[in-house]
Coordinates of C-alpha atoms and ligand atoms in Angstrom, one line a residue:
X1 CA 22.3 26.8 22.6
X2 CA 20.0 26.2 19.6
X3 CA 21.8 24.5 16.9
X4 CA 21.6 24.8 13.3
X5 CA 18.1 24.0 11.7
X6 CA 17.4 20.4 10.6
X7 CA 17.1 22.1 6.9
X8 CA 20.7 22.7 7.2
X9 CA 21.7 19.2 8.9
X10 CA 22.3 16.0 6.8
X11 CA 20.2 13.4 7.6
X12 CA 20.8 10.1 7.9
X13 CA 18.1 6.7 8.2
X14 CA 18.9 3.4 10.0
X15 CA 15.7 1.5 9.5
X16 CA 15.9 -1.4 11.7
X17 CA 14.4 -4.4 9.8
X18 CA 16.5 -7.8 11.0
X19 CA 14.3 -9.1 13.6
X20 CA 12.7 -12.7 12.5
X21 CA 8.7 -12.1 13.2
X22 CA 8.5 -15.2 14.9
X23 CA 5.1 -15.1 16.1
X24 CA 4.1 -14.2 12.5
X25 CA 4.3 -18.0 12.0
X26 CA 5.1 -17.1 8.1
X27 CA 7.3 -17.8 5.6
X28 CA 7.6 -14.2 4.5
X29 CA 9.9 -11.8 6.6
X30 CA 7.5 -10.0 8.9
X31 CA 8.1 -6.4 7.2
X32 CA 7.0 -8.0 3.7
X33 CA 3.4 -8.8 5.8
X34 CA 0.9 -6.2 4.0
X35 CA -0.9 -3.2 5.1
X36 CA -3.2 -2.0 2.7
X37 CA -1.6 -3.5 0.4
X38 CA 1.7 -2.1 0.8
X39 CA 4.7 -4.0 2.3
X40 CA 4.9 -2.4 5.9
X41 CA 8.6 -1.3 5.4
X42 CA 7.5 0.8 2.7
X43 CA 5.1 2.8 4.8
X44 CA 8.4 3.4 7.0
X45 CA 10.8 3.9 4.0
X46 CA 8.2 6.3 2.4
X47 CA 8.6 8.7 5.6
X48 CA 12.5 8.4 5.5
X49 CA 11.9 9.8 1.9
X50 CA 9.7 12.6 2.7
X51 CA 12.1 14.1 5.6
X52 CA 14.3 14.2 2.3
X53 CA 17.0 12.2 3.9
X54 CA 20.8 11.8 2.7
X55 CA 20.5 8.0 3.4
X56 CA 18.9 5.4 4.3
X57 CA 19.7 2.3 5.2
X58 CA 18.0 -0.4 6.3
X59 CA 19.3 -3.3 8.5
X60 CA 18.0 -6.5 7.6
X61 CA 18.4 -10.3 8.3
X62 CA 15.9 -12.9 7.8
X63 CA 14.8 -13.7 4.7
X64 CA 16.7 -10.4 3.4
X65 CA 17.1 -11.3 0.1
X66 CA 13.3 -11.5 -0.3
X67 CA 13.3 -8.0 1.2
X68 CA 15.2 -6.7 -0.8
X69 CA 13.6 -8.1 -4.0
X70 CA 10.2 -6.8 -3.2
X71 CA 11.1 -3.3 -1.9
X72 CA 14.0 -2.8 -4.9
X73 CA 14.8 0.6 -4.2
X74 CA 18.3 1.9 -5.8
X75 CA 18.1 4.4 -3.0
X76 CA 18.3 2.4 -0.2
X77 CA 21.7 1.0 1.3
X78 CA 21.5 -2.5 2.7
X79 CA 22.9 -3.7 5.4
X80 CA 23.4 -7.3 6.5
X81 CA 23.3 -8.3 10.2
X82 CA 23.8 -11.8 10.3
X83 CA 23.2 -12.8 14.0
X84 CA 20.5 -10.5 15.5
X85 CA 22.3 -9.8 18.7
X86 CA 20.2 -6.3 19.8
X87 CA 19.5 -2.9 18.8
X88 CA 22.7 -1.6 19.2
X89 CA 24.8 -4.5 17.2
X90 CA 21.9 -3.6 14.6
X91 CA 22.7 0.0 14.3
X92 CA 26.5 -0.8 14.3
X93 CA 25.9 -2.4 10.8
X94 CA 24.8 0.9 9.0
X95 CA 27.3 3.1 10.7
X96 CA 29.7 3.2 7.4
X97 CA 27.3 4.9 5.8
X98 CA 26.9 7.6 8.6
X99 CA 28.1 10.9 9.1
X100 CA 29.9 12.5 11.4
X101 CA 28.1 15.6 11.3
X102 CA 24.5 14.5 10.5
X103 CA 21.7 13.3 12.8
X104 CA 20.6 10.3 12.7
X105 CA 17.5 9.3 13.2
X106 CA 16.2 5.3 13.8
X107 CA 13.5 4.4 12.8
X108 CA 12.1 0.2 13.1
X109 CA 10.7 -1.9 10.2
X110 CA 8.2 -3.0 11.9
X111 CA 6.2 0.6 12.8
X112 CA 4.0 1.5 10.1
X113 CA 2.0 4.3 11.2
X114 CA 4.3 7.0 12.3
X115 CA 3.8 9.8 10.7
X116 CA 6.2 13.1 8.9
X117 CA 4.6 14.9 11.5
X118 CA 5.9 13.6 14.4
X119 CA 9.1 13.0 13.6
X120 CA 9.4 16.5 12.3
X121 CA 8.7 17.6 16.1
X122 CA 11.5 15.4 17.0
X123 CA 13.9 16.9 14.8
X124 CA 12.9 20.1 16.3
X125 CA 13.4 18.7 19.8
X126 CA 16.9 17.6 18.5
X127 CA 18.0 20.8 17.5
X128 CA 18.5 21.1 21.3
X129 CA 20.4 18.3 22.3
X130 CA 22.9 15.3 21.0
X131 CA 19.8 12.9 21.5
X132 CA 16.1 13.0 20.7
X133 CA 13.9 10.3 22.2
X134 CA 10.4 9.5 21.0
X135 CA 8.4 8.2 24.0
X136 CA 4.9 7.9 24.7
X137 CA 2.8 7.8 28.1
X138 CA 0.8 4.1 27.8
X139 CA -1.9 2.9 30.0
X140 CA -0.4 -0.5 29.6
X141 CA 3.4 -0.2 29.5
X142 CA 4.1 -4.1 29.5
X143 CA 6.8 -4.8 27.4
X144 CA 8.4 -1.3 26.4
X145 CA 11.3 0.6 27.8
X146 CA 10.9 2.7 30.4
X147 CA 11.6 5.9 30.7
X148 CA 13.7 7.3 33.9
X149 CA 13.4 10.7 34.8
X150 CA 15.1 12.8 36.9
X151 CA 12.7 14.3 39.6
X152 CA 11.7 17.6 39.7
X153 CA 13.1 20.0 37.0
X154 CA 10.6 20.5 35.7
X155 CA 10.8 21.7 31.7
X156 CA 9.3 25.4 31.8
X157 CA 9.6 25.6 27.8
X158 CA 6.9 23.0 27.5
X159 CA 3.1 22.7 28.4
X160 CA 3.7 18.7 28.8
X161 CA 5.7 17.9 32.4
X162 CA 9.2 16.7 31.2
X163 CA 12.1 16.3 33.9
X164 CA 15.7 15.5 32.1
X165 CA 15.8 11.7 31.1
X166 CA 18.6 9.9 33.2
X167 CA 18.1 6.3 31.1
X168 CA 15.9 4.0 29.9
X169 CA 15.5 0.5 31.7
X170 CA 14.4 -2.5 29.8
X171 CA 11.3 -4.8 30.7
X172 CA 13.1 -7.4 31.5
X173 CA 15.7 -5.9 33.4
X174 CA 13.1 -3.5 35.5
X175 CA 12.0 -4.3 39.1
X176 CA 8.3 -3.6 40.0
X177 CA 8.5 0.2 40.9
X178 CA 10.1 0.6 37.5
X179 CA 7.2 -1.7 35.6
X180 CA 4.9 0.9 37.3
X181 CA 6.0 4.1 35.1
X182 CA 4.0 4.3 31.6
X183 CA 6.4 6.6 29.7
X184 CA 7.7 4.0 27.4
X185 CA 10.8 4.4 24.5
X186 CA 9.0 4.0 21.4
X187 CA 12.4 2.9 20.1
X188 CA 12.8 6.0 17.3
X189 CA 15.5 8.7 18.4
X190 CA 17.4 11.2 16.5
X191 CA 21.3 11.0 17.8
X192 CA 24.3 13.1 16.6
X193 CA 26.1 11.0 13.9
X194 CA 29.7 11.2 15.6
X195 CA 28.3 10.9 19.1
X196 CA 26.5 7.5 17.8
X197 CA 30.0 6.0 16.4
X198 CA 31.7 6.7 19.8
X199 CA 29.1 5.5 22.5
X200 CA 28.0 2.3 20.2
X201 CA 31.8 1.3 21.3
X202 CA 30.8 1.7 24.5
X203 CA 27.8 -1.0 24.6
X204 CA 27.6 -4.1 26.4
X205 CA 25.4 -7.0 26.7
X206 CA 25.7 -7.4 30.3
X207 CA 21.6 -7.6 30.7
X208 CA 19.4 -9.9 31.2
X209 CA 18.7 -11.0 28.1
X210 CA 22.2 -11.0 26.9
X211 CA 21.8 -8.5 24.1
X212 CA 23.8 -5.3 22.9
X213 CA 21.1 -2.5 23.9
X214 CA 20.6 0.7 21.8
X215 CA 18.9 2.1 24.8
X216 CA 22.0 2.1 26.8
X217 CA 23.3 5.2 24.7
X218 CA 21.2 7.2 27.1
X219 CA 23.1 6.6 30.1
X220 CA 26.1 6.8 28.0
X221 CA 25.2 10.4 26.6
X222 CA 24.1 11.4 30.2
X223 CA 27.6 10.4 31.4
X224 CA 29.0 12.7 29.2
X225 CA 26.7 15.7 30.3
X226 CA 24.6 15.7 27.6
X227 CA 20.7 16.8 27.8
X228 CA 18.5 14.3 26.2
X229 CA 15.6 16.1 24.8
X230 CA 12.6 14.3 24.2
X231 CA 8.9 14.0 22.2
X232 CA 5.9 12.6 23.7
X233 CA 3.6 11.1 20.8
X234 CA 0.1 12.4 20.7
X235 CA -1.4 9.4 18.9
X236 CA -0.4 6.1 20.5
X237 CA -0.9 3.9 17.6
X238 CA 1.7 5.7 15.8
X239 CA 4.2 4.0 17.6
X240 CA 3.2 0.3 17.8
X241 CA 5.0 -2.4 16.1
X242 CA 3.5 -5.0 14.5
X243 CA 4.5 -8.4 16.1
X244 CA 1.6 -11.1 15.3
X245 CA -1.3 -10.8 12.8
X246 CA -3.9 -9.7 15.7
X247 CA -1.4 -6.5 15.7
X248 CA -1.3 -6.4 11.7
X249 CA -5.3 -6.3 11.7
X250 CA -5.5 -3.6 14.2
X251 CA -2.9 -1.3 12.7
X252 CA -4.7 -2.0 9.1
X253 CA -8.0 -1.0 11.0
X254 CA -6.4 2.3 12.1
X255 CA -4.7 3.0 8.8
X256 CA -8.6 2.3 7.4
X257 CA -10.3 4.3 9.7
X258 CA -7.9 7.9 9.3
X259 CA -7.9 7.4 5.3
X260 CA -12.1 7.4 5.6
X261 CA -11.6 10.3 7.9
X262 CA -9.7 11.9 5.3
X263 CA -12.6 11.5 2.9
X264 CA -15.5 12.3 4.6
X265 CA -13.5 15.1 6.3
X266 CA -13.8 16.4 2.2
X267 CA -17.2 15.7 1.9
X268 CA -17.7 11.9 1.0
X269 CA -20.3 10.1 1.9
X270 CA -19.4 7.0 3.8
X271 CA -22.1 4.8 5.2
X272 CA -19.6 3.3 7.7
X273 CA -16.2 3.9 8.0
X274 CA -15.2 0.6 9.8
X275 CA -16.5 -1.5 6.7
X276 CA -14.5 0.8 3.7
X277 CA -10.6 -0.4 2.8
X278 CA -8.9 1.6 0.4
X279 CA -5.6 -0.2 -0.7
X280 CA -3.9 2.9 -2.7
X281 CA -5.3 6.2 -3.7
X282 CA -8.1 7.7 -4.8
X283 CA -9.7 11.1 -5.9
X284 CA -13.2 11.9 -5.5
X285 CA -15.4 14.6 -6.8
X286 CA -18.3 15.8 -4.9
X287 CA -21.6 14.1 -4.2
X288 CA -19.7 10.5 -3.5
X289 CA -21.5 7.9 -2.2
X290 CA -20.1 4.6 -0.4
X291 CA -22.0 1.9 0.7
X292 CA -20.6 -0.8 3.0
X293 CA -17.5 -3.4 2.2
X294 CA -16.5 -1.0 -0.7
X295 CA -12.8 -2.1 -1.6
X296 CA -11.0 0.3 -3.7
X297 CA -7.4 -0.6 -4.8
X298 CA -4.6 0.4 -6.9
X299 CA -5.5 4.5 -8.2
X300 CA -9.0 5.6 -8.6
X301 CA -10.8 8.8 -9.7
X302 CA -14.1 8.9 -8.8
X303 CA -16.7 12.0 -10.5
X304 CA -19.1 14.0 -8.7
X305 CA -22.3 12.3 -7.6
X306 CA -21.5 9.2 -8.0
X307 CA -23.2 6.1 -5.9
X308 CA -21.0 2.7 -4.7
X309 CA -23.4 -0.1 -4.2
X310 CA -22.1 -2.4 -0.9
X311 CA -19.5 -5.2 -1.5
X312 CA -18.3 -3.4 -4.8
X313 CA -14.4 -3.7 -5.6
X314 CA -13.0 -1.4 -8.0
X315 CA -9.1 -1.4 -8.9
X316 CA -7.6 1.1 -11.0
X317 CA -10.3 2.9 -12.6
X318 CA -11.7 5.8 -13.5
X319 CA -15.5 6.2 -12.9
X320 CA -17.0 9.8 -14.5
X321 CA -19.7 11.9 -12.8
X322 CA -23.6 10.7 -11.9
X323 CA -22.4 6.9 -12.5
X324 CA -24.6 4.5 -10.2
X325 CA -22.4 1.0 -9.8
X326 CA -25.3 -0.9 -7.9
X327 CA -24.1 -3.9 -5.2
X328 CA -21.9 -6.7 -5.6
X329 CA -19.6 -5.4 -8.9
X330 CA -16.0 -6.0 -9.8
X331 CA -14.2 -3.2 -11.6
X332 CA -10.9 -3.4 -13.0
X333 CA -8.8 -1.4 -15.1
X334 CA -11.9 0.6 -16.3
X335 CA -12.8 3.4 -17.2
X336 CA -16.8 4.3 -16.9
X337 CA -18.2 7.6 -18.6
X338 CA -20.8 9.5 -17.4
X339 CA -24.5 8.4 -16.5
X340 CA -23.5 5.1 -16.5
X341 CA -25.1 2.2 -14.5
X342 CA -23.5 -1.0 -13.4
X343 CA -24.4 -3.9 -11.3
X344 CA -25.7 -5.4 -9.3
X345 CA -23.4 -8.3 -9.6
X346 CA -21.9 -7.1 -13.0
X347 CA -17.9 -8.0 -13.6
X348 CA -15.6 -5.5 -15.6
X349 CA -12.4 -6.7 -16.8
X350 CA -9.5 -5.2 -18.2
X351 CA -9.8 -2.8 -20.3
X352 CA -13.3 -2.1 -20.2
X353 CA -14.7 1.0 -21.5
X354 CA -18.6 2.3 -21.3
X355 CA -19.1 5.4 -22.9
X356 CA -22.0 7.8 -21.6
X357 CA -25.3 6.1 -20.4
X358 CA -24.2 2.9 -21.5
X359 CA -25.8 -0.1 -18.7
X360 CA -24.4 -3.1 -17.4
X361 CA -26.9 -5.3 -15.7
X362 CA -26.2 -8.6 -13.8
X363 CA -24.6 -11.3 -14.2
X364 CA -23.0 -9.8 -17.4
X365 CA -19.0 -9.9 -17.7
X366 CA -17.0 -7.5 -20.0
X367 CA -13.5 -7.7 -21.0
X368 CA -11.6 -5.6 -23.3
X369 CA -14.7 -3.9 -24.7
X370 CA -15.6 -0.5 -26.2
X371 CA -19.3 -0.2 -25.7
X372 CA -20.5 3.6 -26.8
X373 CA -22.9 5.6 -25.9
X374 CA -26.2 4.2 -24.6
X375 CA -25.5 1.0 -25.1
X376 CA -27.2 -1.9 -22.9
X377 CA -25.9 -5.3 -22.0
X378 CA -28.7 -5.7 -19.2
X379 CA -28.4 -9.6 -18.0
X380 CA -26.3 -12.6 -18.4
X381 CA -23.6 -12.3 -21.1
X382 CA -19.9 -11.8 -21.4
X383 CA -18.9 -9.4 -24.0
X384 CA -15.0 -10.2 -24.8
X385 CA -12.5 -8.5 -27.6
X386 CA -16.1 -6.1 -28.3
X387 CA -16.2 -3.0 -30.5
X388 CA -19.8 -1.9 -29.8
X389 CA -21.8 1.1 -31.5
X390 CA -24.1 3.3 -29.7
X391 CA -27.9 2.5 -28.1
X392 CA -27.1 -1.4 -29.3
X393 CA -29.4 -3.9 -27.3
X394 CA -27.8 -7.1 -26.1
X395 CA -30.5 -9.6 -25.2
X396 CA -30.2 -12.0 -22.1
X397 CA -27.7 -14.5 -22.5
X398 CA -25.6 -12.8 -25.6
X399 CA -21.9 -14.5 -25.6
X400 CA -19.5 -13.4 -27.9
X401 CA -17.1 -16.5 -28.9
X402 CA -14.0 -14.5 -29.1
X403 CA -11.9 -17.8 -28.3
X404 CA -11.2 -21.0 -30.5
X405 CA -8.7 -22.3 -28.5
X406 CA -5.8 -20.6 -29.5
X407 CA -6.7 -17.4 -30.6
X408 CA -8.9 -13.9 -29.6
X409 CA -10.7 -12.9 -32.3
X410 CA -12.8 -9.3 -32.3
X411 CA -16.6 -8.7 -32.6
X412 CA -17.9 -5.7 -33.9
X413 CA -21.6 -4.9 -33.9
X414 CA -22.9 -1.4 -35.1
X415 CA -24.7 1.6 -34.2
X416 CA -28.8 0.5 -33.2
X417 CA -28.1 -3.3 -33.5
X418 CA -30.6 -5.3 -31.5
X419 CA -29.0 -9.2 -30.5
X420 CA -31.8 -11.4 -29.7
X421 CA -31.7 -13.3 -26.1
X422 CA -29.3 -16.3 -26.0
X423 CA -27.2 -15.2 -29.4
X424 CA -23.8 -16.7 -29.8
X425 CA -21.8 -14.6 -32.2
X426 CA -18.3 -16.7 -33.2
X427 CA -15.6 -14.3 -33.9
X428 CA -14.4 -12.7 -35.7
X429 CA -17.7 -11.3 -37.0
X430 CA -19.2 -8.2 -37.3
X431 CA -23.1 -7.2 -37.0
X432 CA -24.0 -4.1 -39.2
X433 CA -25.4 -0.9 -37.8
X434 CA -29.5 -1.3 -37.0
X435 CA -28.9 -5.6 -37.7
X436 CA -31.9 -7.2 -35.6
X437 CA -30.6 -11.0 -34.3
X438 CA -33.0 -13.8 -34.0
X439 CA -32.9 -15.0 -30.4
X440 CA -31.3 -18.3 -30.1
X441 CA -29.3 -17.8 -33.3
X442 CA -25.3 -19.1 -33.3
X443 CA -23.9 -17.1 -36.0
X444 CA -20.6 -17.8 -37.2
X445 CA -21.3 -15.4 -40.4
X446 CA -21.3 -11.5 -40.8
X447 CA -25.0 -10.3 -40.8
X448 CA -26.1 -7.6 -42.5
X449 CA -27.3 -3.8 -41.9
X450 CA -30.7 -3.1 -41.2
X451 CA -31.7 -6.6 -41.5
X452 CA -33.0 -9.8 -39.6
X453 CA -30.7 -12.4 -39.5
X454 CA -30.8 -15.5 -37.5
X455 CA -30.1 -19.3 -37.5
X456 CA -32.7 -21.4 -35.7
X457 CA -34.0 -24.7 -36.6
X458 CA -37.5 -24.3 -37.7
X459 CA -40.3 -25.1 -35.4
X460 CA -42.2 -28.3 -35.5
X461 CA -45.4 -29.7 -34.1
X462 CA -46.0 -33.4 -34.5
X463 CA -49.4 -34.1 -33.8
X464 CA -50.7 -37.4 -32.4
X465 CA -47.3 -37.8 -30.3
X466 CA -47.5 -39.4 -27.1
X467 CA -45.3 -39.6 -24.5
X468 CA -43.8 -43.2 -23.1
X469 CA -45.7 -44.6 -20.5
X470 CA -44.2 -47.3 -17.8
Ligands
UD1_501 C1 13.0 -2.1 21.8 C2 13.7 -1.1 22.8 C3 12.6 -0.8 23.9 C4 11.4 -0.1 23.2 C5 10.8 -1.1 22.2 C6 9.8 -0.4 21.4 C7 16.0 -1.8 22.9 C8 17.0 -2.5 23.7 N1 14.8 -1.8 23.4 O1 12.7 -3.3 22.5 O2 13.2 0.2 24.8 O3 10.4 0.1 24.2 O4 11.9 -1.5 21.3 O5 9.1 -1.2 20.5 O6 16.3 -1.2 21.9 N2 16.1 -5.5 15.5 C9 17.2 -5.7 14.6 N3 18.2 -6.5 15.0 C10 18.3 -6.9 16.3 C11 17.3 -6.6 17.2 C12 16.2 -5.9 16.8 O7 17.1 -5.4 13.5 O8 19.4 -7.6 16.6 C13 15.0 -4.7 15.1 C14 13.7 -5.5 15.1 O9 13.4 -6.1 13.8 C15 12.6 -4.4 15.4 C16 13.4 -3.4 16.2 O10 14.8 -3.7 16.0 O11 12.2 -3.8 14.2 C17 13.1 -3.6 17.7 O12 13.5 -4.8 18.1 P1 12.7 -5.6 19.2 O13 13.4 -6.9 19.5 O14 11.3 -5.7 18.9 O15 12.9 -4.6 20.5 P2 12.3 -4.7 21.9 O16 12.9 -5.8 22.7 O17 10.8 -4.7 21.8
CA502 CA1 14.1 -7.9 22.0

């Protein structure tokens, strides 16, 4: 008989998070470890939330209080389990916060690439039975639960083969015939709550490695005449657990590879998928270009035809349409108008903001800077605490001195200005509109509108000089 719809059954999370991440050889508790920049709980917590769950609660033990602290979610319960002891004793933590009548689905810390997807076709496989298993068919099965079926039987509901499950046997526990199946537990499963309080009690550690096995519910629920349904995972790597850091770099280079999928699959231009991280989100328009070792982190929006030089980072920014950022640039908290050009090796700071056709060559570092409309700062300056006019030239080696030690002070410089090479301009000052700066000055003074202005010690020739000789 088909039960209710999952729409109409509570759900309830137990995220198991206690183990230690030994081989992490860290500090940090293994599900703090990052991937793409997001704590790899979260990835798991995040898929709780969109299966719009009525709890969840996540076990934790090591280092917990750290967990907690960086994840601080008033949404989440948390639940202590002081000695790990197993899977079961694990579960057995949560279960006052679990109810009778929901399913209850378990899901590890330690997984970060499952996705809504398939654990919506488990629900739907648990609308069948008491107990939902997620397994997968592995090539190399080492070190997984295996899964014991009953021969023959065959499911005629299904296009995959799947015979009734009779239990799952442990690694360690398994002889050689039963190391030889690949259908492994991937350790997720979706269980009636009330069934889950009553055979927990039933759970022993008589195995060999002395722990209280969540697995065992299987031959519990069998006992009792249930059906276990199951799910067989179409994408392997959405069940693997992150153990050691060899693990945490191949589940980052997955994660990497499907979100540059993603955008290529809507039209961006990627020159090679394996060298592109994005670390958040971003929005692109059409006509996107990406070189290699681009970095993008935090939220971006990206415009239409827009070009990414290689080895450019660019956190939380907002680039408009036809900008060109050549190679080796640094962009944060930005935000680039159209027609711009950047780079190479240009570095934008916090709040940074090029109007329309406005250049930034190299070597040149901005920080909390208005530059308008056609501006240039082509090489080697640092424009600081800047309000700059439009079409304004910045010669080579321009640095505004908008620090005395203890205090920022602002520069202004007008419309058409034109700042000789290697000016220093001591704020606060401000450089009228259409001013033309003597290079090598060091003003400390306003200067005027539509006049030269520079300080330079006058030029001498001494005739009849001679160098020292030994
Ligand atoms: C478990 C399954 C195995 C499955 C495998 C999939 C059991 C007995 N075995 O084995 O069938 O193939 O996962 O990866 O369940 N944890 C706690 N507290 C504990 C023990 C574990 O919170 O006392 C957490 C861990 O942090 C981890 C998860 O539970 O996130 C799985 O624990 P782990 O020790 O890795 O399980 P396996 O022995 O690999
Ligand atoms: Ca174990």
């Amino acid at each position: 008989m088909i039960k209710s719809t999952r729409e109409h059954n509570l759900l309830d999370v137990i995220i198991l998070a206690a183990g230690k991440g030994t081989r992490m050889y860290s500090n940090k508790p293994k599900v703090l470890h990052q991937l793409a920049a997001k704590p790899i709980l979260q990835y798991v917590i995040d898929r709780a939330k969109e299966l719009g769950s009525n709890s969840i609660n996540v076990v934790y033990g090591h280092g917990g209080e750290q967990v907690k602290e960086v994840i601080s979610d008033a949404d989440l319960n948390w639940c202590e389990q002081k000695q790990q002891l197993g899977t079961a004793h694990a579960v057995l933590q949560a279960i006052d916060y679990i109810e009778d009548s929901a399913d209850v689905l378990i899901l590890y810390g330690d997984v970060p690439l499952l996705t809504t997807e398939t654990l919506k076709q488990l629900l739907i496989e648990k609308q069948s039975s008491s107990l939902s298993l997620l397994t997968a068919k592995l090539k190399n099965p080492t070190g997984y639960g295996r899964i014991i079926r009953k021969k023959g039987n065959l499911d005629k509901n299904s296009s995959v083969e799947k015979t009734s499950i009779e239990k799952i046997i442990e690694e360690k526990d398994a002889s050689g015939e039963i190391k030889k199946i690949n259908e492994i537990n991937s350790g997720v499963m979706v269980i009636d709550g009330d069934k889950l309080k009553l055979w927990l009690q039933k759970i022993n550690n008589k195995n060999a490695q002395g722990e209280y096995y969540l697995t065992d519910l299987i031959e519990l629920a069998v006992q009792s005449g249930e059906i276990i349904t199951s799910y067989i995972t179409a994408d392997n790597k959405e069940i693997e657990g992150i153990n050691n850091k060899i693990q945490l770099a191949e589940l980052e280079r997955e994660f990497q590879k499907k979100q540059a999928i993603k955008l290529m699959e809507a039209g961006v231009t990627i020159m090679d998928p394996c060298r592109f991280d994005l670390r958040g989100v971003i929005d692109t328009g059409t006509d996107v270009h990406i070189d290699v070792n681009v970095i993008i982190e935090g939220e971006c929006k990206i415009g239409n035809d827009v070009s990414i030089g290689a080895n450019t980072i660019i956190k939380n920014s907002i680039i408009g349409d036809g900008v060109t950022i050549f190679e080796n640039c640094v962009i944060e908290e930005s935000v680039i108008k159209s027609g711009c050009n950047i780079g190479p090796f240009a570095r934008l700071r916090p709040e940074t903001k090029l109007d329309e056709n406005a250049k930034i060559g190299n070597f040149v570092e901005i920080k909390k800077a208005h530059i308008a409309k056609g501006s240039k700062v082509n090489h080697l300056s640092y424009i600081g605490d800047t309000e700059m006019g439009e079409n304004v030239n910045i010669g080579a080696g321009t640095i505004t001195c908008n620090y005395d030690g203890a205090y920022k002070h602002v520069t202004k410089i007008g419309d058409n200005a034109f700042i000789g090479s290697n000016t220093a301009l001591v704020a606060p000052i401000e450089i009228g509109e259409g001013a033309t700066i003597g290079a090598g000055s060091t003003l400390s003074k306003n200067a005027e509108a539509g006049k030269l202005t520079f300080s330079r010690a006058t030029q001498k020739t001494i005739s009849g000089w001679k160098r020292p000789a030994k």
